[in-house]
Short mmCIF file of N, CA and C in Angstrom, two decimals:
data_model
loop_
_atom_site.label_atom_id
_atom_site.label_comp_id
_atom_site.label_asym_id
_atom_site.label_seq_id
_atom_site.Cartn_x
_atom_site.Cartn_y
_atom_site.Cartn_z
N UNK K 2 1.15 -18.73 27.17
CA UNK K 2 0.07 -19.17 26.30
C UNK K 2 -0.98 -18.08 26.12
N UNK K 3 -1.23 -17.11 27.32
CA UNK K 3 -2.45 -16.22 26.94
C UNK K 3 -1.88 -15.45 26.17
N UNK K 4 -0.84 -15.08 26.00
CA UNK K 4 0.18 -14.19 25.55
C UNK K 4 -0.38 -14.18 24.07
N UNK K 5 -0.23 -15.24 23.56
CA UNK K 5 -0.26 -15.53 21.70
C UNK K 5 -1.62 -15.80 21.72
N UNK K 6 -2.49 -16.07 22.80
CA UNK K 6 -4.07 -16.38 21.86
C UNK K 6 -4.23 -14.28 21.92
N UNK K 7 -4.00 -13.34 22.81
CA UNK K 7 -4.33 -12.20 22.56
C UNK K 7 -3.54 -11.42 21.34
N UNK K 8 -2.70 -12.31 20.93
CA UNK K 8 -1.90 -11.69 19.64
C UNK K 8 -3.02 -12.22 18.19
N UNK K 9 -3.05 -13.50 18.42
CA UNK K 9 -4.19 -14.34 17.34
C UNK K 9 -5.45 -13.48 17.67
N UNK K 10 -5.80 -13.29 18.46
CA UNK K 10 -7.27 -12.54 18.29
C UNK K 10 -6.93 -11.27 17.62
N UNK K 11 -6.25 -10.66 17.80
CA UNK K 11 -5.60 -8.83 17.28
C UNK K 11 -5.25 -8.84 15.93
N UNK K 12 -4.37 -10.18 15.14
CA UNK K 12 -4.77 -9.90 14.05
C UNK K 12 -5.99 -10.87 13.48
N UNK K 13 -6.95 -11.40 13.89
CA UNK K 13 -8.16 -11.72 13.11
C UNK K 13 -8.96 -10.64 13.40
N UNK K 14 -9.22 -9.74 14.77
CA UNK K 14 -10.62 -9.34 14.38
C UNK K 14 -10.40 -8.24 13.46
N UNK K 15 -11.86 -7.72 13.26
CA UNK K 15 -12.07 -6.77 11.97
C UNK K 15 -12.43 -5.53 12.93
N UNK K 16 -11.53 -4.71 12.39
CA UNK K 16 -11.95 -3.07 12.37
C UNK K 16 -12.79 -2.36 11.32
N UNK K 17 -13.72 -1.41 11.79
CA UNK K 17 -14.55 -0.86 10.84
C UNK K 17 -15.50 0.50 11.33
N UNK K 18 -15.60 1.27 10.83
CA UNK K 18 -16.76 2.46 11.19
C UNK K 18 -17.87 2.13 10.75
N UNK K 19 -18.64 2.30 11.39
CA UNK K 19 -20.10 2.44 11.23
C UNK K 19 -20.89 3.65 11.60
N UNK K 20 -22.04 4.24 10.33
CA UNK K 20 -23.16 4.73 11.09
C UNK K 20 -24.26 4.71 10.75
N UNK K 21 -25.28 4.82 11.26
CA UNK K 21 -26.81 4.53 11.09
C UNK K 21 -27.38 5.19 10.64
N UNK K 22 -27.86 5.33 9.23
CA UNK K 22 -29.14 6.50 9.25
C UNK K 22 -30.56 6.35 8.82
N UNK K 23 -31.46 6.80 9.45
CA UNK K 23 -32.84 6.81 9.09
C UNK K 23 -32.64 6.73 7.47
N UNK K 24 -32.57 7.50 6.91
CA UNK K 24 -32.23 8.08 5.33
C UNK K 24 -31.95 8.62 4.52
N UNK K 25 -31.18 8.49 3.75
CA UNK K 25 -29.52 9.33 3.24
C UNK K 25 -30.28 9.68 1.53
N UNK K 26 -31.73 9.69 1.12
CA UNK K 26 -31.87 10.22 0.10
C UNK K 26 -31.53 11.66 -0.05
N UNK K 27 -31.55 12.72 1.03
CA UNK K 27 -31.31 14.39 0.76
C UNK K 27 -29.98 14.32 0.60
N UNK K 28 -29.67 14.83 -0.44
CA UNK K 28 -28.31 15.03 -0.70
C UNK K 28 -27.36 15.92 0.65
N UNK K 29 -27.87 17.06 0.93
CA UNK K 29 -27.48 17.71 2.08
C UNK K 29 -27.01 17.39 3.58
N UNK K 30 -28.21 16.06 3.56
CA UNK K 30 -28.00 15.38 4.84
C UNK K 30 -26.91 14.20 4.97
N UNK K 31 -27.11 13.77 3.48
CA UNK K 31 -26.26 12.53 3.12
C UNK K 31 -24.61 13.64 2.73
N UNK K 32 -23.94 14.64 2.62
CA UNK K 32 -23.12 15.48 2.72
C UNK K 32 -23.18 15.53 4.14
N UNK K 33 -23.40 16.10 4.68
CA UNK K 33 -23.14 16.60 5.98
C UNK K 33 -22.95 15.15 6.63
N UNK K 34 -23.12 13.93 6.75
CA UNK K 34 -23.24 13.27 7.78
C UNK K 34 -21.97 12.06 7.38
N UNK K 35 -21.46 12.41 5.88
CA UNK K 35 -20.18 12.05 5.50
C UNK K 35 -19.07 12.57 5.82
N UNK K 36 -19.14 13.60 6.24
CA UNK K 36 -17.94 14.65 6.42
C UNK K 36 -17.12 13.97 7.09
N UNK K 37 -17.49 13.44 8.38
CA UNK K 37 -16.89 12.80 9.07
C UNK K 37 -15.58 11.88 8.69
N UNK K 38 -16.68 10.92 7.77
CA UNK K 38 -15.81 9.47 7.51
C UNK K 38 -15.02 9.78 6.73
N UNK K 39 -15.37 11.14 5.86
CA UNK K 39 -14.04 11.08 5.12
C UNK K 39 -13.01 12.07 5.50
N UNK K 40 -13.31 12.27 6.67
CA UNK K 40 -11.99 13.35 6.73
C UNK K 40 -11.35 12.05 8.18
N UNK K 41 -11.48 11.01 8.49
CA UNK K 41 -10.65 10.45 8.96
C UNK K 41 -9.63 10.10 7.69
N UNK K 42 -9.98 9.39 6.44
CA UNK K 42 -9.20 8.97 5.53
C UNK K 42 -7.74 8.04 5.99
N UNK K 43 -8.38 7.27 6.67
CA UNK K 43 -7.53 6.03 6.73
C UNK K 43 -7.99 4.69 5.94
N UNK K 44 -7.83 3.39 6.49
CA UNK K 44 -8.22 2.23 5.37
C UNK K 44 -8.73 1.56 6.00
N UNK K 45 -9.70 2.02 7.05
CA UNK K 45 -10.26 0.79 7.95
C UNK K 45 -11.73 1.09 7.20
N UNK K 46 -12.26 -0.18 7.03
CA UNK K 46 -13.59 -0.33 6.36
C UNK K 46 -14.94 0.64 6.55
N UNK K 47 -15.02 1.50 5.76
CA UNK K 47 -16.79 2.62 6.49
C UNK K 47 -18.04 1.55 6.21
N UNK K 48 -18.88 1.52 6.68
CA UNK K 48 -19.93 1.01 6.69
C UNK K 48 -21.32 2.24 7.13
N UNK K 49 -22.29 2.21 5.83
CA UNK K 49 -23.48 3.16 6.01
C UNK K 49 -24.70 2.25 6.50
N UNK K 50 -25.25 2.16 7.15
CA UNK K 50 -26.62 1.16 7.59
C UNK K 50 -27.70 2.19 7.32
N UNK K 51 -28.28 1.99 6.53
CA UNK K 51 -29.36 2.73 6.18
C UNK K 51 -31.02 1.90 6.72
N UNK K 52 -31.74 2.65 7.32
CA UNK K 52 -32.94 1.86 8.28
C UNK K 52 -34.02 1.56 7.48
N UNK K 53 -33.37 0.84 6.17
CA UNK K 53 -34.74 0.11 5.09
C UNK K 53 -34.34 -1.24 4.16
N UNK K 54 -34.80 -1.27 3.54
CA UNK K 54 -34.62 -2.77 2.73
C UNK K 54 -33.70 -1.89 1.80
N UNK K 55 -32.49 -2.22 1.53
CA UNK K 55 -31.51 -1.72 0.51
C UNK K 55 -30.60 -2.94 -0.11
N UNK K 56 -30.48 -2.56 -1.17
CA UNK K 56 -29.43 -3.58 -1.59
C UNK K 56 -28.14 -3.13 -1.23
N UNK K 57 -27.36 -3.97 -0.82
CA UNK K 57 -25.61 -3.28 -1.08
C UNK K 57 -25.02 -2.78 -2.08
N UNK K 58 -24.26 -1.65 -1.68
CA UNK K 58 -23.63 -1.00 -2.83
C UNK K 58 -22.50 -0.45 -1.95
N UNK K 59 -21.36 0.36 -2.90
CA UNK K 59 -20.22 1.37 -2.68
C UNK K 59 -20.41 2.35 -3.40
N UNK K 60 -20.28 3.32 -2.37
CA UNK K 60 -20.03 4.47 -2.86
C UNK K 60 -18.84 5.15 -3.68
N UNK K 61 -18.81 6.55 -4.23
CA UNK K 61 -17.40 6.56 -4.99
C UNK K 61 -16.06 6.47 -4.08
N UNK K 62 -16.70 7.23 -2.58
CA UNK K 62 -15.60 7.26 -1.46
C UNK K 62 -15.47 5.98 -1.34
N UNK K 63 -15.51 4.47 -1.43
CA UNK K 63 -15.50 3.30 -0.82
C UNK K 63 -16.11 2.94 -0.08
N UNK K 64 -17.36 3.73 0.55
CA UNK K 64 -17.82 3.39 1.95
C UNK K 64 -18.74 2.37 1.28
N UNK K 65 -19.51 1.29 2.36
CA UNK K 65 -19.80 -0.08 1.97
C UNK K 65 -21.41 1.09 2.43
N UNK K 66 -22.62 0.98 1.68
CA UNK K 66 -24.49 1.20 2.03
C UNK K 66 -24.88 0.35 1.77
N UNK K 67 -25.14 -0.04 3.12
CA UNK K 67 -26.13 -1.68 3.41
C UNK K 67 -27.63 -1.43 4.08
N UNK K 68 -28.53 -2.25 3.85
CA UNK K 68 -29.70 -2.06 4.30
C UNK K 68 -29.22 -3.27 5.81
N UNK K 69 -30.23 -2.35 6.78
CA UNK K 69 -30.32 -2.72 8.23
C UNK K 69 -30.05 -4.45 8.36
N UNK K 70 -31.32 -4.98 7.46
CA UNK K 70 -31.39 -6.85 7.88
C UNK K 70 -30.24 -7.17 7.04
N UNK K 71 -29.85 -7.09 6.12
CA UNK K 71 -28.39 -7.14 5.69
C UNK K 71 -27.11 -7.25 6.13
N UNK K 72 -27.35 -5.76 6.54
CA UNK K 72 -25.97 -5.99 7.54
C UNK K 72 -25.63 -6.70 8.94
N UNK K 73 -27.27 -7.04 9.30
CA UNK K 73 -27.62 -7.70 10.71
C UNK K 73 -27.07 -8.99 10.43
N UNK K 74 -27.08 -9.74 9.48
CA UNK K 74 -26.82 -10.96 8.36
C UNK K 74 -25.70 -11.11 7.94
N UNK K 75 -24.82 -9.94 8.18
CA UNK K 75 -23.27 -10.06 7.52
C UNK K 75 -22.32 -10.02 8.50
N UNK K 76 -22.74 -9.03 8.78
CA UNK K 76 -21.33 -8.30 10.12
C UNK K 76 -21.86 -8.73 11.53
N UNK K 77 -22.80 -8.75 12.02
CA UNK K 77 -23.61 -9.47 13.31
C UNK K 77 -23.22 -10.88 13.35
N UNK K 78 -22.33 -12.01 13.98
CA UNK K 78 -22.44 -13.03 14.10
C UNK K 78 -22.44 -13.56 15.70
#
């Protein structure tokens, strides 16, 4: 029985990257601090948390830019 609830948990939970930034208006900084996520280039979900009131959006790479209480509200349960 523990056997299949650790199989049921493995495929529900969610995989995803995350990272935090103060603020991704400088283009330079917001470059440099992408490099990362996209040179993994796999299909597990990126997530940007940016530390202000933002609306959600995607970027052209796919990555999900969410403002902080937002994402505290979405992905936090």
């Amino acid at each position: 029985m523990i056997e299949r609830n650790v199989y049921l948990n493995k495929l529900i939970a969610k995989k995803y990257y995350m990272q935090v930034y103060n603020d991704i208006t400088n283009l330079e900084t917001r470059t440099r601090e992408l490099r990362p996520f996209i040179a993994l280039n796999d299909s597990v979900l990126n997530i940007l948390v940016v530390n202000k009131p933002l609306e959600e959006t995607m970027d052209k790479n796919g990555f999900i830019i969410i403002g902080i209480a937002d994402f505290l509200l979405r992905f936090i349960k």
